[in-house]
Coordinates of C-alpha atoms and ligand atoms in Angstrom, one line a residue:
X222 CA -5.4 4.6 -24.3
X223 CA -5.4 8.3 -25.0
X224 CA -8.7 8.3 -22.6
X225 CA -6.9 7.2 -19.9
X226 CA -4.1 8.8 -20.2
X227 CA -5.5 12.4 -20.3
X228 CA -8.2 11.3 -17.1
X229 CA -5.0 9.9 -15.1
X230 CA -3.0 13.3 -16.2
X231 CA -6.2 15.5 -15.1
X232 CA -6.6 13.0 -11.9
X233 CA -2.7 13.3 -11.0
X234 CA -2.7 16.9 -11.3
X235 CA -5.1 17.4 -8.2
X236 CA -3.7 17.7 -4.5
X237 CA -3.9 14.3 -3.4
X238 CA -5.9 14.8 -0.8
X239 CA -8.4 17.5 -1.8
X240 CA -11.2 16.4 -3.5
X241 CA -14.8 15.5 -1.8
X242 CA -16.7 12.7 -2.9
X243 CA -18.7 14.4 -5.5
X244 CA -15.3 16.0 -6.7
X245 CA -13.9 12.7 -6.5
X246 CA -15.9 10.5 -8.3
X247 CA -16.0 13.1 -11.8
X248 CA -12.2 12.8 -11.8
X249 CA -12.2 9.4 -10.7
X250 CA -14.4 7.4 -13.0
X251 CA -13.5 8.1 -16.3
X252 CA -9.9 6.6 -15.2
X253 CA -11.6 3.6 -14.1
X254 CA -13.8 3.3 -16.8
X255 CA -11.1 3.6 -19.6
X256 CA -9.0 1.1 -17.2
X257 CA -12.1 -1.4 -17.4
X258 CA -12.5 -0.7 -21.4
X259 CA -8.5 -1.4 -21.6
X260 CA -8.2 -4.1 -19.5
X261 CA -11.3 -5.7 -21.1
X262 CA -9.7 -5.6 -24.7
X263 CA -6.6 -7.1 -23.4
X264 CA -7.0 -9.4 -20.7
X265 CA -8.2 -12.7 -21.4
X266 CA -8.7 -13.6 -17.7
X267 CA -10.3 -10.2 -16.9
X268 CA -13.0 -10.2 -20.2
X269 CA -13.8 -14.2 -18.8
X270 CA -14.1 -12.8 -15.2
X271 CA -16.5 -9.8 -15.9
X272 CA -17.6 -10.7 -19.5
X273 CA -20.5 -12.8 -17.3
X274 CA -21.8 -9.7 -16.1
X275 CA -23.8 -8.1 -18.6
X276 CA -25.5 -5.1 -16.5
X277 CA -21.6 -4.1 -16.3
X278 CA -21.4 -4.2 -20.0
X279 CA -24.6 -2.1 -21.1
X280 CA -24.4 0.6 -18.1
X281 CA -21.6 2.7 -17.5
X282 CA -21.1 2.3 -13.5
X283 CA -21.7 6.1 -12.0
X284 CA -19.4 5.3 -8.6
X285 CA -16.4 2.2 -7.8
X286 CA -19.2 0.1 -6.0
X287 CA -20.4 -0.7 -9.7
X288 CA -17.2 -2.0 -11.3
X289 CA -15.8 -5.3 -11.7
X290 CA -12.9 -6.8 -9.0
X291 CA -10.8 -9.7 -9.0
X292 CA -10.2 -11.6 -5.8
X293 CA -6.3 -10.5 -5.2
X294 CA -5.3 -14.4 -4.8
X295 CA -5.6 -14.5 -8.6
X296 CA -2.4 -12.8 -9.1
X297 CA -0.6 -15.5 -6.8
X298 CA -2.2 -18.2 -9.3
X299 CA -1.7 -16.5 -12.4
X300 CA 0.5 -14.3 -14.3
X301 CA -1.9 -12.3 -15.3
X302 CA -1.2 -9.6 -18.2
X303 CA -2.7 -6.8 -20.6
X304 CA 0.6 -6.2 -22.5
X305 CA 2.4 -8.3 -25.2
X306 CA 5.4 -10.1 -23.3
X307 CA 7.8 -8.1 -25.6
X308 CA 6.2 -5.0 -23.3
X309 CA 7.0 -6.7 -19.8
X310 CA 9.6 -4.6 -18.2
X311 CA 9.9 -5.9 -15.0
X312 CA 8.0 -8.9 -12.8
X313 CA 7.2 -7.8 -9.1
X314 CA 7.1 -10.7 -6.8
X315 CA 5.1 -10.0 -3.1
X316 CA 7.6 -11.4 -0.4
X317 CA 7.2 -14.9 1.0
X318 CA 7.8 -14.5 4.2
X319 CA 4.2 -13.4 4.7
X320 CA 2.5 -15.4 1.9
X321 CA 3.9 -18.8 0.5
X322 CA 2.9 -18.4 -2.4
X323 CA 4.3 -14.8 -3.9
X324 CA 2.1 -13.0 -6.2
X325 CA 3.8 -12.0 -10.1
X326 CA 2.7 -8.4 -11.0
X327 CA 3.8 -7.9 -14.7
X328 CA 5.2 -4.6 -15.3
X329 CA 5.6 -2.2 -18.1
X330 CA 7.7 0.8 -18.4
X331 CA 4.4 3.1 -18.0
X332 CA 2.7 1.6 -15.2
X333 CA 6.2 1.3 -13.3
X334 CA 6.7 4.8 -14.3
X335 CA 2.8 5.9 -12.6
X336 CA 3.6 3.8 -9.7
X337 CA 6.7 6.0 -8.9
X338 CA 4.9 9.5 -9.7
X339 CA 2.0 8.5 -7.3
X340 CA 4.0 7.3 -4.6
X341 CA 6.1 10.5 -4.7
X342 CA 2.9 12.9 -4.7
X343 CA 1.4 10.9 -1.5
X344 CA 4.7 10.3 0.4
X345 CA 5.4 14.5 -0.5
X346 CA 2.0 15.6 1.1
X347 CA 3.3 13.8 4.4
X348 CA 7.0 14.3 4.2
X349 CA 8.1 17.1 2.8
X350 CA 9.7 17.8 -0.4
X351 CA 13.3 18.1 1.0
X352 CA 14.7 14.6 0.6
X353 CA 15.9 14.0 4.4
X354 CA 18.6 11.7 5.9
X355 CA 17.3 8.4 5.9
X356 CA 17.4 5.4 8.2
X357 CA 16.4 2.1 7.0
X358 CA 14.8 -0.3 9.0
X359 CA 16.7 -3.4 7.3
X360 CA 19.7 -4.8 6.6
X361 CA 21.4 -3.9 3.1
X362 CA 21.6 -7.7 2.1
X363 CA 17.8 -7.4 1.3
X364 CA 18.8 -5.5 -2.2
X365 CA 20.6 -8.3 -3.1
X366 CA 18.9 -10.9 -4.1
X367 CA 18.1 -11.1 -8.3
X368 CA 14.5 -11.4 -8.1
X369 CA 12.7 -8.1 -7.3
X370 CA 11.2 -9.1 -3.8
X371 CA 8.3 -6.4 -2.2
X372 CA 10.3 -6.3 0.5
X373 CA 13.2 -4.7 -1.6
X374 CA 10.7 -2.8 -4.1
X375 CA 9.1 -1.2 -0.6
X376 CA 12.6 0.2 0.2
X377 CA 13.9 1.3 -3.1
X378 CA 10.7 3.0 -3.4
X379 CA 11.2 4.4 -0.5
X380 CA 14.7 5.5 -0.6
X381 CA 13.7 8.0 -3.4
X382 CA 12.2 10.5 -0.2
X383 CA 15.4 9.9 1.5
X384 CA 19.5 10.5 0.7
X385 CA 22.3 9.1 2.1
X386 CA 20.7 6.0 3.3
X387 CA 21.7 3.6 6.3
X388 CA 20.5 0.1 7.3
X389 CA 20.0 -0.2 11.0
X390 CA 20.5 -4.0 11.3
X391 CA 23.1 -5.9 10.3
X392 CA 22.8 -9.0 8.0
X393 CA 21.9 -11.2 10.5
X394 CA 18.8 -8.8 11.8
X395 CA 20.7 -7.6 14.7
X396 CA 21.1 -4.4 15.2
X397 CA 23.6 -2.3 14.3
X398 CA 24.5 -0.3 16.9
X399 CA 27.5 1.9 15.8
X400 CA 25.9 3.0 12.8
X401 CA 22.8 3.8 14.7
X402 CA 24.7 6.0 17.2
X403 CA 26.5 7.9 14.0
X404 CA 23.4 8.4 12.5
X405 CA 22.1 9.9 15.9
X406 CA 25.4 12.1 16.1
X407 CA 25.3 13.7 12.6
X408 CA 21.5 13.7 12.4
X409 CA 20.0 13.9 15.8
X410 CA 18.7 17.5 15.6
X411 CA 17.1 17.9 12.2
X412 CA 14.4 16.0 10.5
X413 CA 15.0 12.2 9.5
X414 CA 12.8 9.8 7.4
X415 CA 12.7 6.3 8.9
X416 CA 11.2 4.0 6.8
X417 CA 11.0 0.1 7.7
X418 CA 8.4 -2.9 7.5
X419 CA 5.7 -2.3 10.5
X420 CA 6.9 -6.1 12.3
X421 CA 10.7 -5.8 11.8
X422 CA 10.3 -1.8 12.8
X423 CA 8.8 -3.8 16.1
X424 CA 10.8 -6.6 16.9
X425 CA 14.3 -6.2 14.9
X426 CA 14.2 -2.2 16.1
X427 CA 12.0 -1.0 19.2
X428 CA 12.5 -4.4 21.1
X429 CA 15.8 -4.8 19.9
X430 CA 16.7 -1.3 21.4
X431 CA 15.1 -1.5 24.5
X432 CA 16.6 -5.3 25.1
X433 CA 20.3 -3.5 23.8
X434 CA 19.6 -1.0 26.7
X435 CA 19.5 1.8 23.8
X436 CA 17.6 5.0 23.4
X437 CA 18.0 6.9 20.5
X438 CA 17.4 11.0 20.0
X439 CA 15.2 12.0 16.7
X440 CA 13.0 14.0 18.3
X441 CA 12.3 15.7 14.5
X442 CA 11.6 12.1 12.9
X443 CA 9.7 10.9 10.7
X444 CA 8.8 7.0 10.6
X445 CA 6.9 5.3 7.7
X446 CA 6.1 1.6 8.1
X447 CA 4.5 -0.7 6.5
X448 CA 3.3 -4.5 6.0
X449 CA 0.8 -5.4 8.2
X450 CA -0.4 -5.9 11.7
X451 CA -1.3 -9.9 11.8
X452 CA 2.3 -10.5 13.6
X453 CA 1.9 -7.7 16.0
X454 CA -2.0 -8.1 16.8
X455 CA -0.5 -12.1 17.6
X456 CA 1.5 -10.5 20.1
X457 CA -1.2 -7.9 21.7
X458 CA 0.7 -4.9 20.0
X459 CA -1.8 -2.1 18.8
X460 CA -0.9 1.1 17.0
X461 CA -1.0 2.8 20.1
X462 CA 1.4 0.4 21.8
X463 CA 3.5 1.0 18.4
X464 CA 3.4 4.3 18.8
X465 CA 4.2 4.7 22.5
X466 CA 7.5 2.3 21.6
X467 CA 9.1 4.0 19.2
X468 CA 8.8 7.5 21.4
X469 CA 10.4 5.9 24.5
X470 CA 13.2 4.4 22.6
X471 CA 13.8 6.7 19.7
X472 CA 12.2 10.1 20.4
X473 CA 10.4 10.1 17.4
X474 CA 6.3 11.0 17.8
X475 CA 5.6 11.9 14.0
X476 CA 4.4 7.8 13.4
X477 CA 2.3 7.3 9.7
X478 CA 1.6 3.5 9.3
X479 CA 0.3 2.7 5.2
X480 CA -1.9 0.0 3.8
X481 CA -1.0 -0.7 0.2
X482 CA -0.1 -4.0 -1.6
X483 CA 2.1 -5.2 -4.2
X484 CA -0.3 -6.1 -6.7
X485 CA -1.5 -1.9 -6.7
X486 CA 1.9 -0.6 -5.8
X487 CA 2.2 3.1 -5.9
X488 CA -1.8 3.6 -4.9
X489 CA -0.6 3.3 -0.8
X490 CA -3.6 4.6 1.7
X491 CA -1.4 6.7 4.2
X492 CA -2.0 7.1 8.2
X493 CA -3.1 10.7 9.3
X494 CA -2.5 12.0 12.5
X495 CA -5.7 10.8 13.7
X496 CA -4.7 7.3 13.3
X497 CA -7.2 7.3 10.4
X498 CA -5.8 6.0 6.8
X499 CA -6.9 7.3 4.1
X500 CA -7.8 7.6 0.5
X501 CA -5.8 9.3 -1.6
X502 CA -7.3 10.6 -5.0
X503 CA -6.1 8.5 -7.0
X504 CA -7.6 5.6 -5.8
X505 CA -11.0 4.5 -3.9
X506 CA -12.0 1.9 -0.7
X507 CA -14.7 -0.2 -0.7
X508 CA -15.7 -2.8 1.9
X509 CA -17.8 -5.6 1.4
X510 CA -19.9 -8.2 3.3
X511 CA -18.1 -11.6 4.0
X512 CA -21.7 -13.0 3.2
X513 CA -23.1 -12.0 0.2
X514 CA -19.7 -8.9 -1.0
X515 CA -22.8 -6.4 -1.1
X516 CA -21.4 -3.0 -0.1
X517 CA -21.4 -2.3 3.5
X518 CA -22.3 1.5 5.0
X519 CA -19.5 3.1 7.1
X520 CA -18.5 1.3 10.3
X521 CA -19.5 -2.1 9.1
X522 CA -16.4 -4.5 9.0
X523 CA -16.2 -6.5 5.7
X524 CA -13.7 -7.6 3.5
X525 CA -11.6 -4.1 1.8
X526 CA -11.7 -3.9 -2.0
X527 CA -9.0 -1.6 -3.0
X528 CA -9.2 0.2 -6.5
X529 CA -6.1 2.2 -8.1
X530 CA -6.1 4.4 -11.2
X531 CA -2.2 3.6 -12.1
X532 CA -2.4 -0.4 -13.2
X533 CA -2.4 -0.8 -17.1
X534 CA -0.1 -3.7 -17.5
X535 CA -2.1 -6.3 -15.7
X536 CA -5.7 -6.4 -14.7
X537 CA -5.6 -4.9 -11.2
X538 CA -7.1 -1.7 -10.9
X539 CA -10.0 -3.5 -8.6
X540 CA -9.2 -5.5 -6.2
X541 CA -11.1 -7.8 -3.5
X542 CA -8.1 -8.2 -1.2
X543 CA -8.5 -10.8 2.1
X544 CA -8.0 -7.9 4.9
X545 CA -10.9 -6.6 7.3
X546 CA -11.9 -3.2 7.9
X547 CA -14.2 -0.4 8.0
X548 CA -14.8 2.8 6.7
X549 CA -15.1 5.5 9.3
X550 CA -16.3 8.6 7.3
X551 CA -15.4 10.1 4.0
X552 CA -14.6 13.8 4.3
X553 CA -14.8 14.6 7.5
X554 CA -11.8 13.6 9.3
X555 CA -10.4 16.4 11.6
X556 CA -7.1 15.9 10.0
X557 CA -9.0 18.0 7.5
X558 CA -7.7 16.0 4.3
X559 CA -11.2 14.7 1.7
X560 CA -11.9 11.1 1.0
X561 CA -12.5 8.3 2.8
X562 CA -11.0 7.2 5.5
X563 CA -10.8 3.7 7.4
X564 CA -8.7 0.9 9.3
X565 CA -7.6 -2.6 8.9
X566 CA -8.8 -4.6 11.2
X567 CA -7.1 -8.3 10.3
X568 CA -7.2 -10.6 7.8
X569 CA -10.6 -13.1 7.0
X570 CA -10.3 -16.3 8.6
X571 CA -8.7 -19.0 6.4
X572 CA -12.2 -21.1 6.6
X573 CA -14.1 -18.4 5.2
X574 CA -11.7 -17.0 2.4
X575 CA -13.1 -20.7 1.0
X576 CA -16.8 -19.3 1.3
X577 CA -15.8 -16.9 -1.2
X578 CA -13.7 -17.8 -3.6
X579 CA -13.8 -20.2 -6.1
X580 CA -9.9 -20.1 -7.2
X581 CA -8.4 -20.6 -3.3
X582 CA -5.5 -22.7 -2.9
X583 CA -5.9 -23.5 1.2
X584 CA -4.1 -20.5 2.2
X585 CA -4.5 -17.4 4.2
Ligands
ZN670 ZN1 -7.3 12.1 8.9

């Protein structure tokens, strides 16, 4: 472990957003490859998953395209572990009100601890360092339930880039429109984080304000959201539609969407202010063919494999997840951060997620 942990250290000290590819990959693979080496050792589903691929095990893989992945619907089968139960520290549980059946993510104290540290160095490069007034996109009964939903994890993970925190909605998902107007009367003029789930931030706040006949005044806001478009894209919403909402009914133009998931928590690819998201250092995108998973050139659309240095307590630094997208470029964004950078473009079809997998369940 002492591998890994000095190539995470090395990797974690770089700006997050600052290394080119060539730059990338020497202070990305060695974390990888110790990850694969550890993961190997101590996961009996990973060693049977990869343990078949014996190229894998006599070449060292010079870029991500030439690791092993598990298909992300493993970890809604499986408790799947690389420590000794006595180790688990905490189980994260993905919400199931966008998946019936939620995924378990076994947690130990270090990879909760790396999940925090990287979420804090990505979140800082977009918000700031100051912790600012934060509005919540929920309602406060979401904390408390026992078991540790996403949902819940999202915001207390968020909450750390915020102080004095307040929920917007009330209980029942209405809004709450007195706090909202206090919120706007001591915070108005000066920057705010906003942080909420991209369909509730729709329906439960934009719609819900312009349907209350409100309009709210953070012009100096910042709102994070996140959780996926499939709702939205049901309804004809696109990001631009998003965006053009939440400026006509709370002022507020600085908009980052982020793709991440609860099985690589921490590892979240953040929205620039090209509309572009984008890979952080710290972990790589790689999209392959629905067909045959071959690796697919930029502005192909395949299915996104999603590969984080932080995971160490379960098998899932590399990822074949069930959303489409493309990569646009790698580098070159006129944003001006390094990387790659891409969109989500759906989720595969529930017909061909069977094509694919041998371990599906009939669900999408
Ligand atoms: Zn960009």
């Amino acid at each position: 472990m002492t591998d890994y942990t000095d190539a995470f250290e090395h990797l974690l000290a770089q700006d997050v957003f600052s290394l080119n590819a060539a730059k990338k990959r020497e202070a990305l693979m060695p974390v990888f490859d110790a990850l694969h080496h550890h993961h190997f050792q101590h996961s009996d589903a990973y060693r049977n998953i990869t343990s078949s691929n014996t190229d894998l095990m006599l070449a060292k893989p010079s870029d991500s395209a030439g690791l092993p992945y598990l298909a992300v619907r493993l970890f809604k089968q499986f408790s799947l572990s690389s420590v000794p139960q006595s180790e688990v520290f905490r189980m994260l549980q993905s919400s199931g009100t966008t998946s019936q059946t939620p995924a378990k993510v076994v947690l130990d104290k270090a990879t909760s601890a790396r999940q925090s540290k990287v979420l804090v160095k990505i979140m800082q490069s977009i918000i700031g360092k100051q912790r600012l007034p934060m509005l919540i996109i929920d309602s406060p009964s979401v904390l408390k339930n026992k078991a540790l939903s996403a949902r819940a994890a999202g915001i207390q993970g968020m909450a750390f880039f915020g102080r004095k925190p307040v929920y917007a909605l009330n209980d029942d998902m209405s809004l709450n429109i007195n706090t909202l107007h206090e919120f706007q009367a001591e915070y108005g003029e000066q920057p705010v984080l906003v942080f909420g789930f991209t369909f509730m931030v729709w329906a439960s706040f934009v719609q819900a304000l312009k349907k209350n006949k409100v309009t709210l005044s953070l012009p100096k806001g910042i709102l994070i959201h996140s959780g996926g478009w499939k709702k939205l894209i049901d309804q004809q919403v696109d990001n631009a539609t998003f965006k053009a909402g939440v400026k006509n009914q709370c002022g507020i133009s600085r908009v980052h969407n982020f793709y991440g998931m609860a099985e690589q928590v921490g590892t979240v690819f953040i929205e620039c202010e090209h509309g572009h998201l984008h890979a952080p250092t710290l972990a790589d995108i790689i999209v392959r063919s629905t067909t045959d998973l071959s690796v697919l050139p930029q502005n192909h659309t395949g299915l996104i494999q999603v590969l984080s240095s932080i995971p160490t307590s379960y098998p899932g630094y590399s990822l074949l997840t069930e959303d489409l997208g493309r990569i646009l470029g790698e580098d070159d964004c006129p944003c001006g951060r390094k990387g790659k950078y891409f969109e989500v473009l759906g989720r595969l079809p529930k017909t061909e997620v069977r094509g694919c997998s041998d371990t599906q369940e009939g669900k999408a």
